[in-house]
mmCIF file of C-alpha atoms in Angstrom:
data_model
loop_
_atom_site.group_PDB
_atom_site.id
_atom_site.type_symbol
_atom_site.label_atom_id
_atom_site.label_comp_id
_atom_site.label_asym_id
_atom_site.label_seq_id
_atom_site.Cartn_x
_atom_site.Cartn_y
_atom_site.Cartn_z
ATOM 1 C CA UNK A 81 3.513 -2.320 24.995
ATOM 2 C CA UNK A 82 3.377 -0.393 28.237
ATOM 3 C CA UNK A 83 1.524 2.798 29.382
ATOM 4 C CA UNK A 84 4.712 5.118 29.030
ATOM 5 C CA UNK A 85 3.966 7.957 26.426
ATOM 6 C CA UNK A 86 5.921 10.528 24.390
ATOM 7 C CA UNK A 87 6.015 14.024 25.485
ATOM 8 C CA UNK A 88 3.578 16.166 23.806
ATOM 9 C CA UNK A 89 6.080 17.733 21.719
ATOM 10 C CA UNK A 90 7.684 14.688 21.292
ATOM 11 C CA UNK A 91 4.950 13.291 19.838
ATOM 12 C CA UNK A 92 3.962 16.201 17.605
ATOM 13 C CA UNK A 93 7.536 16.184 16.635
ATOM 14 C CA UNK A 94 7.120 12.872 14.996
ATOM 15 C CA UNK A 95 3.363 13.787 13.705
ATOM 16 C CA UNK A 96 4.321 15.404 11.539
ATOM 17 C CA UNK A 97 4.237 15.319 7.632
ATOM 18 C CA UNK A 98 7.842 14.311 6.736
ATOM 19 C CA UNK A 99 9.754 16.150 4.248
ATOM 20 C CA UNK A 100 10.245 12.946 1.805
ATOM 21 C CA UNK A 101 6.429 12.628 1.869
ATOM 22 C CA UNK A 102 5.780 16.464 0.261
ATOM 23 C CA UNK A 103 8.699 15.356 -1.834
ATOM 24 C CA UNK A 104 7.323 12.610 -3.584
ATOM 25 C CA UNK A 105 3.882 14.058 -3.596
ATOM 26 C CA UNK A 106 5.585 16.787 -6.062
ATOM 27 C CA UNK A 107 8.036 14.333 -7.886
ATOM 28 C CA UNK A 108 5.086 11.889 -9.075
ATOM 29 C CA UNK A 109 3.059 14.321 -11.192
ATOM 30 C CA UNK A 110 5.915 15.455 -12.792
ATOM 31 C CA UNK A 111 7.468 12.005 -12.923
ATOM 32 C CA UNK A 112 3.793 11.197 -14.489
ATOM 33 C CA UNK A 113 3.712 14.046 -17.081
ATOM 34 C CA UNK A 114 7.116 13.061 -18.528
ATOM 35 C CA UNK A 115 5.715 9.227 -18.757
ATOM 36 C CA UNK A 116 2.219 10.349 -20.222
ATOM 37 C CA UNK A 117 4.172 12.178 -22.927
ATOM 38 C CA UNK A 118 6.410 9.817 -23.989
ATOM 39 C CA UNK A 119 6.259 6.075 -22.761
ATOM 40 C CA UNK A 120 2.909 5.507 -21.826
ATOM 41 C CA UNK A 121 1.504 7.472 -25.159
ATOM 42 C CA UNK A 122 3.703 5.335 -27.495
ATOM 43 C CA UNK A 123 2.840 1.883 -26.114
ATOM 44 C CA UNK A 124 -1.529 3.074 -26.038
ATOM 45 C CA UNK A 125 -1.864 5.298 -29.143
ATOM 46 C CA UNK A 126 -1.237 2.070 -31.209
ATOM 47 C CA UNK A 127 -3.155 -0.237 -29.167
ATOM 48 C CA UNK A 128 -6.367 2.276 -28.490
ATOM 49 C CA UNK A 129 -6.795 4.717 -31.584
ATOM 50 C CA UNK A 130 -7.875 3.443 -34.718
ATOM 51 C CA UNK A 131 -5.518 3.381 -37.753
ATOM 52 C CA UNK A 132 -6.037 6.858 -39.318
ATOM 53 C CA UNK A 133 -3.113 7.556 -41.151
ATOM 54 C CA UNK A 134 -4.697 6.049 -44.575
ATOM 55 C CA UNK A 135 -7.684 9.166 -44.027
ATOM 56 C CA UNK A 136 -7.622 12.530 -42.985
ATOM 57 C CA UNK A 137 -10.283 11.935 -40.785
ATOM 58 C CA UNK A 138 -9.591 13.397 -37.394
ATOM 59 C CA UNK A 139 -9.468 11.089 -34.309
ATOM 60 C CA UNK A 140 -12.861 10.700 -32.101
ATOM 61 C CA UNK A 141 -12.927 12.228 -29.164
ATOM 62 C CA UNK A 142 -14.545 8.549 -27.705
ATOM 63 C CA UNK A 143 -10.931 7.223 -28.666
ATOM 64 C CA UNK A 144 -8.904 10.152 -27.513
ATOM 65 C CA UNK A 145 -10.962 9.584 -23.899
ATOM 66 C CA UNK A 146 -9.755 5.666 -24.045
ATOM 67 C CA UNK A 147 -6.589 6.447 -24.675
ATOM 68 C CA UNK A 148 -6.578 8.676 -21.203
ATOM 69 C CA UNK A 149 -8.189 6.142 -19.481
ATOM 70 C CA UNK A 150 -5.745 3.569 -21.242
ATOM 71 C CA UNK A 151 -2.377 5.741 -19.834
ATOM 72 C CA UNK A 152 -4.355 6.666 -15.965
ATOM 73 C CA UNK A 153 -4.129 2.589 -15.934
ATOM 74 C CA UNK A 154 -0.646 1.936 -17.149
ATOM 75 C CA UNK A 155 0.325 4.759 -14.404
ATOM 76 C CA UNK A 156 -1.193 3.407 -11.890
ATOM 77 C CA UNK A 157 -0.317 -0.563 -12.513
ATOM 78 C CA UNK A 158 3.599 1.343 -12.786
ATOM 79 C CA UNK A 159 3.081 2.410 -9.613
ATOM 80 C CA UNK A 160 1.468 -0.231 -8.046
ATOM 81 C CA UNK A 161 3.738 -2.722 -9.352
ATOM 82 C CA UNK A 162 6.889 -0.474 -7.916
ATOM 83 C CA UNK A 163 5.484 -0.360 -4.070
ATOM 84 C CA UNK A 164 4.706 -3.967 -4.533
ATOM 85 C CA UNK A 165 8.343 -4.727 -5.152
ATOM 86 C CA UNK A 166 9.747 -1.955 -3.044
ATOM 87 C CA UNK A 167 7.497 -3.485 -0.265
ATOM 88 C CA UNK A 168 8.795 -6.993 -0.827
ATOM 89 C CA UNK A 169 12.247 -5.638 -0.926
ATOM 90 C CA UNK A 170 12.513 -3.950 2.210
ATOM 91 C CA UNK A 171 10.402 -7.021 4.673
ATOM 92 C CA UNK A 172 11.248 -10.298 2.791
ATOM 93 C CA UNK A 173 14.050 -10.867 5.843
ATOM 94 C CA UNK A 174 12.170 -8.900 8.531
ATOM 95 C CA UNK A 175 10.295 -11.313 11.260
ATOM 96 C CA UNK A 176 6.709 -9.276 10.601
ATOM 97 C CA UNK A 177 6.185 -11.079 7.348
ATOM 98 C CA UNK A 178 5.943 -14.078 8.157
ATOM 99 C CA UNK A 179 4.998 -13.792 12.166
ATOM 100 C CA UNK A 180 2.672 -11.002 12.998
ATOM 101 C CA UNK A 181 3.899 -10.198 16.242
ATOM 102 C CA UNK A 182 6.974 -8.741 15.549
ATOM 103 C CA UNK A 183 4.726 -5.993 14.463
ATOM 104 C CA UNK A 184 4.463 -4.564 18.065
ATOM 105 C CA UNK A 185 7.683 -7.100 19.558
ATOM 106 C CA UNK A 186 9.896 -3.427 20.614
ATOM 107 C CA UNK A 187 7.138 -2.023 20.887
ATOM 108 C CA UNK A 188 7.168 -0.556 24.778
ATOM 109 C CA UNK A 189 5.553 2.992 24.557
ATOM 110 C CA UNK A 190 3.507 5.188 22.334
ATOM 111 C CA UNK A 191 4.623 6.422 19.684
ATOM 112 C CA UNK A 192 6.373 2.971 18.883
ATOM 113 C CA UNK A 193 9.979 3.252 19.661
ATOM 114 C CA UNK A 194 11.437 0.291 18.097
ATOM 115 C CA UNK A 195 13.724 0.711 15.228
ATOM 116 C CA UNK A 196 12.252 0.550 11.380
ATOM 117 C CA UNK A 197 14.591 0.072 8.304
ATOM 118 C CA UNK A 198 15.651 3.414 5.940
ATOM 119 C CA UNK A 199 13.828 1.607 2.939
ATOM 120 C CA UNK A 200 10.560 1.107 4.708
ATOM 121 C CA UNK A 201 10.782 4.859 5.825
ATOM 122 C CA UNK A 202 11.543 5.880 2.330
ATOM 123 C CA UNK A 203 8.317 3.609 1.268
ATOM 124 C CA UNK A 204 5.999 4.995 4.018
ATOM 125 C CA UNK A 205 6.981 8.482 2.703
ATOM 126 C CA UNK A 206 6.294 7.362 -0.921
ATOM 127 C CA UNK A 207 2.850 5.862 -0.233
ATOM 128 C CA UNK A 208 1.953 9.508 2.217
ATOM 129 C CA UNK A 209 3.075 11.357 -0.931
ATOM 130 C CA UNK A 210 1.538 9.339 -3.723
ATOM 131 C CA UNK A 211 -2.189 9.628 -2.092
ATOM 132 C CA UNK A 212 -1.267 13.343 -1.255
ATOM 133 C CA UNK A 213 -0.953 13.641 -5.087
ATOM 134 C CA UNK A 214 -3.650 11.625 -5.884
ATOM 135 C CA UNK A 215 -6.696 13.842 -4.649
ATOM 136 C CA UNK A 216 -5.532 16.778 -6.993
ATOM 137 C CA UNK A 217 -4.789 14.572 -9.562
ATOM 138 C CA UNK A 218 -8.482 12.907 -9.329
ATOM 139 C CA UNK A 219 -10.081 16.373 -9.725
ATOM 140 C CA UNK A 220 -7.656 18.237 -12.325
ATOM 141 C CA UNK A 221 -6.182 15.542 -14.220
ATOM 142 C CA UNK A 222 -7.573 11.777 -14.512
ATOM 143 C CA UNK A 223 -10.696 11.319 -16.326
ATOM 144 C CA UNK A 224 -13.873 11.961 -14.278
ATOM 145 C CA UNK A 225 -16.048 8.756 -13.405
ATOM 146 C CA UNK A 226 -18.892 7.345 -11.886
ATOM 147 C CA UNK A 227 -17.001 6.803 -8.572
ATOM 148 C CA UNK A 228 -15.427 10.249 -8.492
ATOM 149 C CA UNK A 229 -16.683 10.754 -4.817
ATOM 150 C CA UNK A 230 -16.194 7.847 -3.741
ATOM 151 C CA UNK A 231 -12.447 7.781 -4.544
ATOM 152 C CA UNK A 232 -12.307 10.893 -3.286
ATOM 153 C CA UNK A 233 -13.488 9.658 -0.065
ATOM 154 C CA UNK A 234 -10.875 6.542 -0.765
ATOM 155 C CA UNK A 235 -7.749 8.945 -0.583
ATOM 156 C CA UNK A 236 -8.749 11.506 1.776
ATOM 157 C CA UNK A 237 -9.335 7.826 3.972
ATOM 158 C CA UNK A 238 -6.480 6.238 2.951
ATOM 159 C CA UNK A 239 -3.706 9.444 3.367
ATOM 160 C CA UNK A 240 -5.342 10.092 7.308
ATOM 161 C CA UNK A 241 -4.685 5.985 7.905
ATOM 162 C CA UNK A 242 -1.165 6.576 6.505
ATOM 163 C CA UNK A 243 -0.472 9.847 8.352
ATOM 164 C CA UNK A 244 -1.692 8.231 11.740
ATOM 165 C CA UNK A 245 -0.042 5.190 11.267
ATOM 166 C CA UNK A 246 2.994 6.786 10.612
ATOM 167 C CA UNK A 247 2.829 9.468 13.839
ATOM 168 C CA UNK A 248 2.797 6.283 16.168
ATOM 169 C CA UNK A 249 4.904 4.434 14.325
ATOM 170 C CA UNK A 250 2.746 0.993 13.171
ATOM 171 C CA UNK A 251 4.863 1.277 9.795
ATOM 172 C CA UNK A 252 5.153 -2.719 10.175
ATOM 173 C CA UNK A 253 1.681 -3.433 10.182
ATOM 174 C CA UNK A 254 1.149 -0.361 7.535
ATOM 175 C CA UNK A 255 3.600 -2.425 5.362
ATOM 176 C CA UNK A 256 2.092 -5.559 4.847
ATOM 177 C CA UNK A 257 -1.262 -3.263 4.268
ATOM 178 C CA UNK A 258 0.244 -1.853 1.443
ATOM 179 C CA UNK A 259 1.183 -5.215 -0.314
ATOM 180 C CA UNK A 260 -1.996 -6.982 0.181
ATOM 181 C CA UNK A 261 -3.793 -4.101 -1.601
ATOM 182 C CA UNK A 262 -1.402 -2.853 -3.869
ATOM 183 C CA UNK A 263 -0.365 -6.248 -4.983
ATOM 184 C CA UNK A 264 -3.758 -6.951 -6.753
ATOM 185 C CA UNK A 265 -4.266 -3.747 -8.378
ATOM 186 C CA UNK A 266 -1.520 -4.731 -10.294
ATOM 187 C CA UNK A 267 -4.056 -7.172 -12.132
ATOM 188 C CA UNK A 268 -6.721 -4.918 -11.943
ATOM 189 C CA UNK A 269 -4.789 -2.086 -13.944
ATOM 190 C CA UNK A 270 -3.536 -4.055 -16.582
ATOM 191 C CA UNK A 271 -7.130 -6.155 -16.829
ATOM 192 C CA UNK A 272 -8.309 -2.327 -17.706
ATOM 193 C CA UNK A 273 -5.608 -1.394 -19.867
ATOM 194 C CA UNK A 274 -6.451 -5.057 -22.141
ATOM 195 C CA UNK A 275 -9.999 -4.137 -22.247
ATOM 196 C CA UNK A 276 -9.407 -0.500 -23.411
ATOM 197 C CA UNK A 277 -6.682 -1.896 -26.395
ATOM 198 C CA UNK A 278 -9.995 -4.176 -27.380
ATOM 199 C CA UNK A 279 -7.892 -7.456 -26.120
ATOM 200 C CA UNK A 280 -10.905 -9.267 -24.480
ATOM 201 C CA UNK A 281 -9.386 -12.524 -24.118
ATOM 202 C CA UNK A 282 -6.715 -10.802 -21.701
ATOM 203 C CA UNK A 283 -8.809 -8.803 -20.149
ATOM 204 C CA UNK A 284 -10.547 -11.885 -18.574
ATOM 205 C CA UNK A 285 -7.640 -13.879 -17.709
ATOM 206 C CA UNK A 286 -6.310 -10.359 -15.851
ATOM 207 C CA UNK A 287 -9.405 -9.987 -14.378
ATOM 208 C CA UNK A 288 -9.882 -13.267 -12.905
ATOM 209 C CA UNK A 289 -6.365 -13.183 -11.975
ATOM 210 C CA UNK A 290 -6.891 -9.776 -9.842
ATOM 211 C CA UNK A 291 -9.851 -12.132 -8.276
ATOM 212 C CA UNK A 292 -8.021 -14.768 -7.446
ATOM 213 C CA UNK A 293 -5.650 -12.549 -5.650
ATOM 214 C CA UNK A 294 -8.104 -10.146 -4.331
ATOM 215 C CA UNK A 295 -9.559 -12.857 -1.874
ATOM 216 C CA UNK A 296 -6.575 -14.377 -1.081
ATOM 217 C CA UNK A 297 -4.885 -11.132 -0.065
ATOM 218 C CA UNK A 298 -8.213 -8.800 0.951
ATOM 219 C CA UNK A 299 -10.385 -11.533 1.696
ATOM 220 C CA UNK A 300 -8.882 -14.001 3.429
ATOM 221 C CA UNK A 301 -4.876 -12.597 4.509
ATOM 222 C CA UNK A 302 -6.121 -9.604 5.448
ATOM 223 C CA UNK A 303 -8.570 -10.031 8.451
ATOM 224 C CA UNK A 304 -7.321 -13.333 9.605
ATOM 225 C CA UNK A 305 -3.732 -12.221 10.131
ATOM 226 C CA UNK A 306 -3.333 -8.606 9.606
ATOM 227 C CA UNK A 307 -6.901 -7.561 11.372
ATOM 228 C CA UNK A 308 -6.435 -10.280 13.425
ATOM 229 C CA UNK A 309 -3.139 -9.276 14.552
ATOM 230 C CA UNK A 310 -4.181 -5.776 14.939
ATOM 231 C CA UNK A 311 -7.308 -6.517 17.519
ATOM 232 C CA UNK A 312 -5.706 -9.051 19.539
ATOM 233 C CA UNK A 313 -1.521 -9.666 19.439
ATOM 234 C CA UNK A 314 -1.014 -5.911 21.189
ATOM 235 C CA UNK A 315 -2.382 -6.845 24.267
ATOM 236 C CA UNK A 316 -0.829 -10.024 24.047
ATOM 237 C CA UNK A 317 2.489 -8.790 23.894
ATOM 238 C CA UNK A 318 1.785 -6.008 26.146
ATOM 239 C CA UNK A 319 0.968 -8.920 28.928
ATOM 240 C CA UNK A 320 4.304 -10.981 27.951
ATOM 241 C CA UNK A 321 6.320 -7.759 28.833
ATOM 242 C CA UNK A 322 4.532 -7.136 31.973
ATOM 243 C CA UNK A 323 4.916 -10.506 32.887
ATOM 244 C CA UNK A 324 8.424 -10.691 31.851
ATOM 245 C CA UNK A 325 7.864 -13.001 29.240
ATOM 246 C CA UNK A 326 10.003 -14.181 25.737
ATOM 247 C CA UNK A 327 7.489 -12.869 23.899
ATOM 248 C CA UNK A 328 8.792 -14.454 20.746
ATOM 249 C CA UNK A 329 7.572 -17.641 21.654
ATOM 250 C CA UNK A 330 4.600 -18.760 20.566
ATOM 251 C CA UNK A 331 3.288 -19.203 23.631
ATOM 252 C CA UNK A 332 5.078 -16.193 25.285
ATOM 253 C CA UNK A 333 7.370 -18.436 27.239
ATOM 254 C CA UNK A 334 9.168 -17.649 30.272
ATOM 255 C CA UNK A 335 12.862 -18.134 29.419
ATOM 256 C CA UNK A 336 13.385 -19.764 33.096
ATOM 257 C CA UNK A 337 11.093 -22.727 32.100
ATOM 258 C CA UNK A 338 13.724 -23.933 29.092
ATOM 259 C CA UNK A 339 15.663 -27.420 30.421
ATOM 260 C CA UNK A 340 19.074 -27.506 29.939
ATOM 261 C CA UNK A 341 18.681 -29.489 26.523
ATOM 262 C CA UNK A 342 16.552 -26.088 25.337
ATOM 263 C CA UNK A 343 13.304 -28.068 25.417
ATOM 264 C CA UNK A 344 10.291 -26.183 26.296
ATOM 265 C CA UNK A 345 7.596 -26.895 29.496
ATOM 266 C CA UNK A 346 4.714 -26.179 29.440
ATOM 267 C CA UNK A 347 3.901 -22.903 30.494
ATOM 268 C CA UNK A 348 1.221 -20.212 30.213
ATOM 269 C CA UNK A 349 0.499 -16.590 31.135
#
């Protein structure tokens, strides 16, 4: 990448919120009251609350409060588990998945101006609008925990990373940040939704599942490529450019230094 900028209203042109973003951040809720009504009620209210149709006893309010907690979870594995394939969907033939420095390759001034695919737009927007969403929804709707500050502090984080990362345009990189986190909650969500239907067996085979992929993905994927990729492969590229460089090359090869029979010399910067 190179020191040539965006304008200033260039660049608050693309800062801004986009309309699919506000869109999505009003479509979930409703999307979510319709599924809290009617799917997500008839699959828990058998699984959580006890069998009280043989009494006229009325149902705890401890049981109506696991059944809440029982449908927050099945949301939120239904949404994880739909940006987890909608993420796979729109990378698994782009370069950046598999070789971190076509997150910046096209990359030549800030704001990125390289091109990014209509379905990881559409994503982008769905993640800005889902965390948008989610703050309300943590203090009027979902059941209030232990850790209600701290998520609090987790989306109010988490929307400004996706905002910013957005307004220069780093929606590559943002990608595969989505799918190593959202990918595990998957297994977290439904580990929570076993425990609350009182199916303890599951809930530990979920649970160490959501381990196993939490330090594969968080633990070790995430700093030694992603991080990695983030601290050191700009500048990198930035150097092949200047330099004139194929910067697809591992080794950011000058194309002059390729025989005739396409074999590579050696060659550094």
């Amino acid at each position: 990448m190179v020191s040539t900028s965006y304008t200033l209203t260039e660049f608050l042109g693309r800062s801004s919120i986009p309309w699919p973003a506000l869109a999505f951040a009003f479509a979930v809720p409703v999307a979510r009251w319709v599924l809290d009504a009617t799917i997500f009620q008839a699959v828990g209210a058998p699984l959580v609350l006890p069998n009280t149709k043989k009494t006229d006893q009325p149902v705890a309010e401890d049981d109506l409060q696991t059944l809440k907690k029982f449908k927050e979870s099945f949301f939120k594995l239904t949404v994880y588990l739909t940006f987890t394939i909608w993420a796979i969907s729109v990378s698994y033939k782009e370069k950046f998945l598999t070789d971190t420095k076509y997150y910046w390759l096209g990359c030549t001034k800030l704001p990125c101006d390289f091109f990014v695919s209509q379905g990881l737009y559409l994503l982008y927007c769905a993640e800005m609008g889902y965390y948008m969403q989610g703050i309300p929804s943590l203090i009027f709707w979902e059941h209030r925990r232990k850790d209600f500050w701290e998520q609090i502090a987790h989306h109010v984080v988490t929307l400004f990373l996706i905002i910013y990362s957005y307004s220069v345009n780093f929606m590559k990189v943002g990608c595969a940040v989505f799918l190593v986190h959202d990918v595990n909650d998957i297994f977290m969500e439904a580990a929570k939704m076993a425990r609350y239907a009182g199916k303890q067996t599951l809930c530990t085979v979920l649970f160490v599942t959501f381990m196993l992929t939490w330090f594969a993905s968080r633990i070790y994927y995430l700093p030694a490529y992603i991080i990695r990729s983030c601290l050191t492969e700009p500048i990198t590229v930035s150097l092949c450019i200047a330099r004139s460089l194929d910067c697809s090359s591992p080794r950011c090869t000058p194309p002059d230094t390729l025989t005739p029979e396409g074999s590579e010399q050696d060659a550094s910067l």
